[in-house]
Structures are given as C-alpha cells and as structure tokens.
Amino acid sequence: MMSLVDWSPLAALLLMAAAGALLPVAWIWRRTRHRGAPARLAALTALALFVTFDLIAFGAFTRLSDSGLGCPDWPGCYGEASPFSAREEISSAQAAMPGGPVTWGKAWIEMIHRYAAMVLGALILLIAALSFWHRKSLVQGWKWPLLTLVGILVQGAFGKYTVTLKLYPAIVTLHLLGGIFLLALLVVQHERFQQRALALAPALRRGVQAVLALVVLQVALGAWVSTNYAVLACQGFPQCNGQWWPEADFPQGFTLLRELGRAGHGGFLDFKALVAIHLAHRMTALLVCIGMIVLIVSLWRPARAVAAGLAGVLALQVLTGVGNVVLQWPLLGALLHTSGAALLVGLLVSLLVRTAPSVSSLRFDTAVPPPEPVTSP
C-alpha cells in the first residue's frame, strides 16, 4: 500500500524551489543594489504578493479541474520530485481508471501548484530573514514577515492534509482561507512600504472594517460551496430550482467535520444539504452587495480611485457569480470569481492600512515625502 506521506523527494523539491526563486530574486537584488534594504524588501514583498495571488487562482484551477489528488501522496508524486519520474505509476493509474483522479494532466497541474507554493515559501523565508537582519532600518520591523512565515508553514500543513484526508471539505476550505490570509498579510507589508496615507472619518473606517468582515465570511461560504460541489444545487437565478425558498437542510449542510459527500452521521450527503450551502452563499452575497454599494458611495468623494476599483471588482463578482449558475459553472467564470474575491479582500485590507492612524507616523528611509492625506468631508 502506498504511503500518503513520503519525505524522500523533499530535498529535490527544496532545491527546485530555491532554483525557481533564484532568478526573480537575483533580478530584484540587482535592481535595488544602490537603494538599500527597505527598497529591496519592498520589491521582494511585491513579488511574493504577486505569486500569492497567482497561487490562489491556480489553486482554484487545481480544485475545479479535479486535480487535487492528481498526485495521491505528499509532498512529491508517487515518492518522486516530478511526474516525469513517476510516469509508470501515473500511467498505470490512468489505464486502470481513465477518468479518475490520477492522469498525466492532473498530476502536472497538482505538482505545478506545489512547486509554486514552495517558491512562495522560499521568498517568504528570505523576506523574514532579511527583515530580521535589517529590523532597525525598516518601517514595519520584522514581526509582520515572521507572521507571514508562520502562515506559509500552516498553509503547507493544510496542503498536506488536503491530499492525505482526500479533499476533506473543512481542510480544503481552510486551505483557501489560508491563502487569502497570506495575501492580506503581504498587502499590509506592501502598503506600509508604499507610504500612501489616506485620511477617512473614523465612522467610515469602521464601515470598511465591517464590509471586510462580511467579505471574508462570504469567501468562506464560497469556499464551502466549491469544496462541496454545491454550485449547481440551485438551478436558475434569482429563484433556486423554480422556488424563492426551496427545501433546504442547513444543519446537515453546515456539519463541518465530515468527509466529502458524506453526512455527519456517516451516510451520503442529502441534496437538500447542498441547496442549503448554496442558499447561504446567495443570501450573504446580497448583504455583501448592499454593504459594498453603501461603502462605494461613501468613499466616492474622499477616495474616488479606491471606490472605482471596488465598484469594478464588485461588478465582476456579481457577473461571474450569476454566470456560474446560469452557464452551468464554466471554468473561466469560476476562476474569475475566486480571483475577484481575493482582489476584493486585498483592496479592503489596503484601504484599512492606508487609513490607519499609525501610517502617518511611520519612519520612512527615503528622501521623497509621503503624499498629503486626503481629508474626508
């Protein structure tokens, strides 16, 4: 019987991650060689933020293409560092079950996702080490990078258990939320390097916090919909299966500790539970839309560019959300929906960092003064 955890390819995988990170890091190092540690760390943080966003989107592609078990062990593929070396095992599994979880394409999708995650881990480790080394000259110290390093390690554990527990819905959901959390941490660091201050009335800033909380809840519900394959449990829009309020089993649908497709008592998950999962996502989406519209209108005068960005992403989310139902869950629409959710969180976190009272008191190592705050009416 194949072991689900095989550490034998770890050294090769770590070397591949270091090699993958080497080229962009060398380019950044050369570009910032005369600008000091803060500029270098700002560029590395921006690179890590870019890779994190790509990983969230590619993670969605991995899940939606049913490639999450393309390599049924961890961290390698049948105990090897690449599908090339595991070609015999993959070919045998594909021949035995051509439409099953293991195929050449799915194995490569899964391993590319793991390679990118390890490259991100290498970048975050480097950022944490440099931040600690240069902690006296940085605007944000070394605690944010350290927290991000802890976050990527936890994400690695979630990636492991996603495979070894066979796509256990609660673990897969936490894995997506962990990616969003990493994105938020990197946005905080990037914005603190950017020095972009923006003044908002305290009540409006509390409104941003409330909307962010709603969006995070909606992301969690969306992940629960996706991991339970409940997107098509409601046919049609705005009605669900021809009804405004169809029969739904919320207790069963939101039993968290259960296997994929199984109910908490061990039987198969009832269709009414899938309807409940989908309905919860739709209802919360309505609250998010209302909150976002109020926030966008309130931000239009003091921060028009931010408000326009939020409006654009909100429109993307509404269109792709409805499109996923009406068009029977097209892959591109689902990917755009996940990416839009990450963008929405990133924009709101960015706004909160820029409007934090402590931003104006940060010590920046640059001759260029930060921009003047924009005062709210």
Coordinates of C-alpha atoms in Angstrom, one line a residue:
M1 CA 0.0 0.0 0.0
M2 CA 1.4 3.4 -1.0
S3 CA 2.3 5.7 1.9
L4 CA 0.4 9.0 1.7
V5 CA 3.3 11.0 3.1
D6 CA 6.7 10.3 1.6
W7 CA 9.6 12.6 2.5
S8 CA 12.1 11.1 0.2
P9 CA 11.7 13.7 -2.6
L10 CA 11.8 16.7 -0.2
A11 CA 15.5 17.6 -0.8
A12 CA 14.9 17.7 -4.5
L13 CA 11.8 19.7 -4.1
L14 CA 13.6 22.2 -1.9
L15 CA 16.3 22.6 -4.5
M16 CA 13.7 23.2 -7.2
A17 CA 12.0 25.8 -5.0
A18 CA 15.3 27.6 -4.4
A19 CA 16.1 27.5 -8.1
G20 CA 12.7 28.8 -9.0
A21 CA 13.1 31.8 -6.7
L22 CA 16.7 32.5 -7.7
L23 CA 16.1 34.3 -11.0
P24 CA 13.5 36.8 -9.8
V25 CA 15.4 37.4 -6.5
A26 CA 18.7 38.0 -8.4
W27 CA 16.9 40.5 -10.7
I28 CA 15.4 42.4 -7.8
W29 CA 18.8 42.3 -6.0
R30 CA 20.5 43.9 -9.0
R31 CA 17.8 46.5 -9.5
T32 CA 17.9 47.6 -5.8
R33 CA 21.6 47.2 -5.2
H34 CA 22.1 51.0 -4.6
R35 CA 18.7 51.7 -2.9
G36 CA 19.2 49.9 0.4
A37 CA 17.4 47.2 2.4
P38 CA 13.9 48.8 2.6
A39 CA 13.7 49.2 -1.2
R40 CA 14.9 45.6 -1.7
L41 CA 12.4 44.2 0.8
A42 CA 9.6 46.3 -0.7
A43 CA 10.3 44.7 -4.1
L44 CA 10.5 41.2 -2.7
T45 CA 7.2 41.7 -0.8
A46 CA 5.5 42.9 -4.1
L47 CA 6.9 39.7 -5.8
A48 CA 5.6 37.5 -3.0
L49 CA 2.2 39.2 -3.2
F50 CA 2.0 38.6 -7.0
V51 CA 2.9 34.9 -6.5
T52 CA 0.3 34.5 -3.7
F53 CA -2.4 35.9 -5.9
D54 CA -1.4 33.6 -8.7
L55 CA -1.4 30.7 -6.3
I56 CA -4.9 31.4 -5.2
A57 CA -6.1 31.5 -8.8
F58 CA -4.1 28.4 -9.7
G59 CA -5.3 26.6 -6.6
A60 CA -8.9 27.2 -7.7
F61 CA -8.0 25.8 -11.1
T62 CA -6.4 22.7 -9.4
R63 CA -9.6 22.2 -7.4
L64 CA -12.1 22.9 -10.3
S65 CA -10.2 20.6 -12.7
D66 CA -10.4 17.8 -10.1
S67 CA -6.6 17.7 -9.9
G68 CA -6.3 17.9 -6.1
L69 CA -5.5 14.2 -6.0
G70 CA -3.5 14.2 -9.3
C71 CA -0.6 13.0 -7.2
P72 CA -2.1 11.0 -4.4
D73 CA 0.8 11.3 -1.9
W74 CA 2.6 14.3 -0.5
P75 CA 4.9 16.3 -0.9
G76 CA 6.0 14.6 -4.1
C77 CA 4.3 12.5 -6.7
Y78 CA 4.4 8.7 -6.0
G79 CA 7.5 9.4 -3.9
E80 CA 9.2 11.3 -6.8
A81 CA 10.0 15.0 -7.3
S82 CA 8.2 15.3 -10.6
P83 CA 5.6 13.4 -12.7
F84 CA 8.4 12.5 -15.2
S85 CA 10.0 10.2 -12.6
A86 CA 6.6 8.8 -11.7
R87 CA 5.5 8.1 -15.2
E88 CA 5.0 4.3 -14.7
E89 CA 2.7 4.8 -11.6
I90 CA 0.7 7.6 -13.3
S91 CA 0.3 5.6 -16.5
S92 CA -0.9 2.5 -14.5
A93 CA -3.4 4.6 -12.5
Q94 CA -4.7 6.3 -15.7
A95 CA -5.0 3.0 -17.5
A96 CA -7.0 1.5 -14.6
M97 CA -9.3 4.5 -14.4
P98 CA -9.0 6.8 -17.4
G99 CA -11.4 9.4 -16.0
G100 CA -10.2 9.0 -12.4
P101 CA -8.3 11.4 -10.1
V102 CA -4.9 10.5 -11.4
T103 CA -4.0 11.4 -15.0
W104 CA -0.9 12.9 -16.7
G105 CA -2.6 16.3 -16.9
K106 CA -3.9 16.3 -13.4
A107 CA -0.6 15.2 -11.9
W108 CA 1.2 18.1 -13.6
I109 CA -1.5 20.6 -12.5
E110 CA -1.1 19.4 -8.9
M111 CA 2.7 19.4 -8.9
I112 CA 2.9 22.8 -10.6
H113 CA 0.7 24.1 -7.8
R114 CA 3.1 22.6 -5.2
Y115 CA 6.2 24.0 -7.0
A116 CA 4.7 27.5 -7.0
A117 CA 3.8 27.1 -3.3
M118 CA 7.4 26.1 -2.5
V119 CA 8.8 29.1 -4.4
L120 CA 6.5 31.3 -2.4
G121 CA 7.7 29.7 0.8
A122 CA 11.3 30.4 -0.3
L123 CA 10.5 34.0 -0.9
I124 CA 8.7 34.5 2.4
L125 CA 11.6 32.8 4.3
L126 CA 14.1 35.2 2.6
I127 CA 11.9 38.2 3.4
A128 CA 11.6 37.1 7.0
A129 CA 15.4 36.6 7.4
L130 CA 16.3 39.9 5.7
S131 CA 13.6 41.8 7.8
F132 CA 15.1 40.5 11.0
W133 CA 18.6 41.3 9.9
H134 CA 17.7 44.9 8.9
R135 CA 15.0 45.3 11.5
K136 CA 16.4 48.6 12.8
S137 CA 16.1 50.4 9.5
L138 CA 12.6 49.2 8.5
V139 CA 9.3 51.0 8.7
Q140 CA 7.5 47.8 9.9
G141 CA 10.1 45.8 11.8
W142 CA 10.2 42.1 11.4
K143 CA 7.0 40.8 13.1
W144 CA 4.8 41.0 10.0
P145 CA 7.2 38.9 7.9
L146 CA 7.6 36.5 10.8
L147 CA 3.8 36.1 11.0
T148 CA 3.7 35.6 7.2
L149 CA 6.4 32.8 7.6
V150 CA 4.3 31.1 10.2
G151 CA 1.3 31.4 7.8
I152 CA 3.0 29.8 4.9
L153 CA 4.1 26.9 7.1
V154 CA 0.5 26.4 8.2
Q155 CA -0.6 26.5 4.6
G156 CA 1.9 23.8 3.8
A157 CA 0.2 21.6 6.5
F158 CA -3.2 22.3 5.0
G159 CA -1.8 21.3 1.6
K160 CA -0.6 18.0 3.1
Y161 CA -3.9 17.2 4.8
T162 CA -5.9 18.2 1.6
V163 CA -4.2 15.2 0.0
T164 CA -3.9 12.8 2.9
L165 CA -7.5 13.3 4.0
K166 CA -8.8 13.0 0.4
L167 CA -10.2 16.5 -0.1
Y168 CA -11.8 16.8 3.3
P169 CA -14.1 19.8 2.8
A170 CA -13.2 21.7 6.0
I171 CA -9.5 21.3 5.3
V172 CA -9.8 22.4 1.7
T173 CA -11.9 25.4 2.8
L174 CA -9.3 26.4 5.4
H175 CA -6.6 26.0 2.7
L176 CA -8.3 28.6 0.6
L177 CA -8.8 30.9 3.6
G178 CA -5.2 30.5 4.5
G179 CA -4.2 31.7 1.0
I180 CA -6.5 34.8 1.5
F181 CA -4.9 35.4 4.9
L182 CA -1.4 35.3 3.4
L183 CA -2.5 37.7 0.7
A184 CA -3.8 40.1 3.4
L185 CA -0.5 39.9 5.3
L186 CA 1.5 40.7 2.3
V187 CA -0.8 43.6 1.3
V188 CA -0.2 45.0 4.8
Q189 CA 3.5 44.9 4.3
H190 CA 3.4 46.2 0.8
E191 CA 1.2 49.2 1.7
R192 CA 3.5 50.1 4.6
F193 CA 6.4 50.2 2.3
Q194 CA 4.4 52.3 -0.2
Q195 CA 3.8 55.2 2.3
R196 CA 0.4 56.0 0.8
A197 CA -1.6 57.7 3.6
L198 CA -5.3 58.4 3.3
A199 CA -7.5 60.1 5.9
L200 CA -11.0 58.9 6.5
A201 CA -13.6 59.7 9.1
P202 CA -13.5 57.2 11.9
A203 CA -17.1 56.1 11.2
L204 CA -16.3 55.4 7.6
R205 CA -13.2 53.4 8.5
R206 CA -15.3 51.3 10.8
G207 CA -17.6 50.8 7.8
V208 CA -14.7 49.4 5.8
Q209 CA -13.9 47.0 8.7
A210 CA -17.5 45.8 8.8
V211 CA -17.6 45.2 5.0
L212 CA -14.3 43.4 5.1
A213 CA -15.7 41.1 7.8
L214 CA -18.7 40.4 5.6
V215 CA -16.5 39.7 2.5
V216 CA -14.3 37.3 4.5
L217 CA -17.5 35.4 5.6
Q218 CA -18.7 35.3 2.0
V219 CA -15.3 34.0 0.9
A220 CA -15.5 31.2 3.5
L221 CA -19.1 30.4 2.3
G222 CA -18.0 30.4 -1.3
A223 CA -15.1 28.0 -0.5
W224 CA -17.6 25.7 1.3
V225 CA -19.9 25.8 -1.8
S226 CA -16.9 24.9 -4.1
T227 CA -15.4 22.2 -1.9
N228 CA -18.8 20.5 -1.5
Y229 CA -19.6 20.9 -5.3
A230 CA -22.8 22.8 -4.4
V231 CA -22.6 25.4 -7.2
L232 CA -25.3 23.8 -9.3
A233 CA -27.5 22.7 -6.4
C234 CA -29.6 25.8 -7.2
Q235 CA -30.6 26.0 -10.9
G236 CA -31.8 29.4 -12.2
F237 CA -31.5 32.9 -10.9
P238 CA -32.8 34.7 -8.9
Q239 CA -35.0 31.7 -8.0
C240 CA -33.5 28.4 -6.8
N241 CA -34.9 25.4 -8.7
G242 CA -38.0 27.4 -9.6
Q243 CA -38.7 28.5 -6.0
W244 CA -37.9 31.5 -3.9
W245 CA -37.3 29.3 -0.8
P246 CA -36.7 25.7 -1.7
E247 CA -36.5 22.9 0.8
A248 CA -33.0 23.0 2.4
D249 CA -31.2 21.2 5.2
F250 CA -28.9 23.8 6.9
P251 CA -27.8 21.6 9.9
Q252 CA -26.6 18.8 7.6
G253 CA -25.1 21.2 5.0
F254 CA -23.1 23.0 7.7
T255 CA -21.8 20.0 9.6
L256 CA -18.2 20.8 9.3
L257 CA -16.5 17.6 10.4
R258 CA -17.4 15.1 7.7
E259 CA -15.8 13.6 4.6
L260 CA -16.5 14.8 1.1
G261 CA -20.0 13.8 0.0
R262 CA -20.8 12.3 3.4
A263 CA -23.2 13.5 6.1
G264 CA -22.2 13.8 9.7
H265 CA -23.8 10.5 10.7
G266 CA -21.8 8.7 8.0
G267 CA -24.4 8.4 5.2
F268 CA -24.4 10.2 2.0
L269 CA -24.9 14.0 1.9
D270 CA -28.5 14.8 1.0
F271 CA -29.3 17.1 -1.9
K272 CA -31.2 19.4 0.4
A273 CA -27.9 20.0 2.3
L274 CA -26.3 21.2 -0.9
V275 CA -29.2 23.5 -1.6
A276 CA -28.7 24.9 1.9
I277 CA -25.0 25.6 1.3
H278 CA -25.8 27.3 -2.0
L279 CA -28.6 29.4 -0.4
A280 CA -26.4 30.6 2.4
H281 CA -23.8 31.9 -0.1
R282 CA -26.5 33.7 -2.1
M283 CA -28.1 35.3 1.0
T284 CA -24.7 36.6 2.2
A285 CA -23.9 37.8 -1.3
L286 CA -26.9 40.1 -1.1
L287 CA -25.7 41.5 2.3
V288 CA -22.2 42.0 0.8
C289 CA -23.6 43.8 -2.2
I290 CA -25.6 46.2 -0.1
G291 CA -22.7 46.9 2.2
M292 CA -20.3 47.4 -0.7
I293 CA -22.6 49.8 -2.5
V294 CA -23.0 51.9 0.6
L295 CA -19.3 51.9 1.1
I296 CA -18.5 52.8 -2.5
V297 CA -20.9 55.7 -2.4
S298 CA -19.4 56.9 0.9
L299 CA -15.9 56.7 -0.5
W300 CA -16.6 58.4 -3.8
R301 CA -15.6 61.9 -2.6
P302 CA -12.7 61.2 -0.3
A303 CA -11.2 58.3 -2.3
R304 CA -12.7 58.1 -5.8
A305 CA -10.0 55.8 -7.2
V306 CA -10.4 53.3 -4.5
A307 CA -14.2 53.5 -4.8
A308 CA -14.0 52.9 -8.5
G309 CA -11.7 49.9 -8.0
L310 CA -14.1 48.4 -5.5
A311 CA -17.1 49.0 -7.8
G312 CA -15.3 47.3 -10.7
V313 CA -14.4 44.2 -8.7
L314 CA -18.0 44.1 -7.2
A315 CA -19.4 44.1 -10.7
L316 CA -17.0 41.3 -11.7
Q317 CA -18.2 39.2 -8.7
V318 CA -21.9 39.7 -9.4
L319 CA -21.5 38.9 -13.1
T320 CA -19.4 35.8 -12.5
G321 CA -21.5 34.6 -9.6
V322 CA -24.7 34.8 -11.6
G323 CA -22.9 33.4 -14.7
N324 CA -21.6 30.4 -12.8
V325 CA -25.2 29.4 -12.1
V326 CA -26.8 30.4 -15.4
L327 CA -24.0 29.0 -17.6
Q328 CA -23.6 25.8 -15.6
W329 CA -20.3 26.6 -13.8
P330 CA -17.9 27.4 -16.6
L331 CA -14.3 27.0 -15.6
L332 CA -13.3 30.6 -16.6
G333 CA -16.1 32.1 -14.7
A334 CA -15.3 30.1 -11.6
L335 CA -11.6 31.2 -11.8
L336 CA -12.6 34.8 -12.2
H337 CA -15.0 34.6 -9.3
T338 CA -12.2 33.2 -7.0
S339 CA -9.7 35.8 -8.2
G340 CA -12.3 38.6 -7.7
A341 CA -12.8 37.5 -4.1
A342 CA -9.1 37.7 -3.5
L343 CA -8.9 41.2 -5.1
L344 CA -11.8 42.4 -3.0
V345 CA -10.1 41.3 0.2
G346 CA -6.8 42.8 -1.0
L347 CA -8.4 46.2 -1.8
L348 CA -10.2 46.5 1.5
V349 CA -7.1 45.5 3.5
S350 CA -5.1 48.0 1.5
L351 CA -7.6 50.7 2.3
L352 CA -7.5 49.9 6.1
V353 CA -3.7 50.0 6.1
R354 CA -3.6 53.4 4.3
T355 CA -6.1 54.9 6.7
A356 CA -4.6 53.5 9.9
P357 CA -3.7 56.3 12.4
S358 CA -0.2 54.9 12.7
V359 CA 0.6 55.2 9.0
S360 CA 1.4 58.9 9.2
S361 CA 3.9 58.3 12.0
L362 CA 5.9 55.7 10.2
R363 CA 9.6 56.3 9.7
F364 CA 10.5 56.1 6.0
D365 CA 14.0 55.8 4.7
T366 CA 13.6 57.9 1.6
A367 CA 14.1 61.5 0.6
V368 CA 10.7 61.6 -1.1
P369 CA 8.0 62.7 1.4
P370 CA 4.8 60.7 1.6
P371 CA 1.8 62.2 -0.2
E372 CA -0.6 64.5 1.5
P373 CA -3.5 62.8 3.2
V374 CA -6.9 63.3 1.5
T375 CA -9.4 64.6 4.0
S376 CA -12.9 63.3 4.2
P377 CA -15.7 65.8 4.2

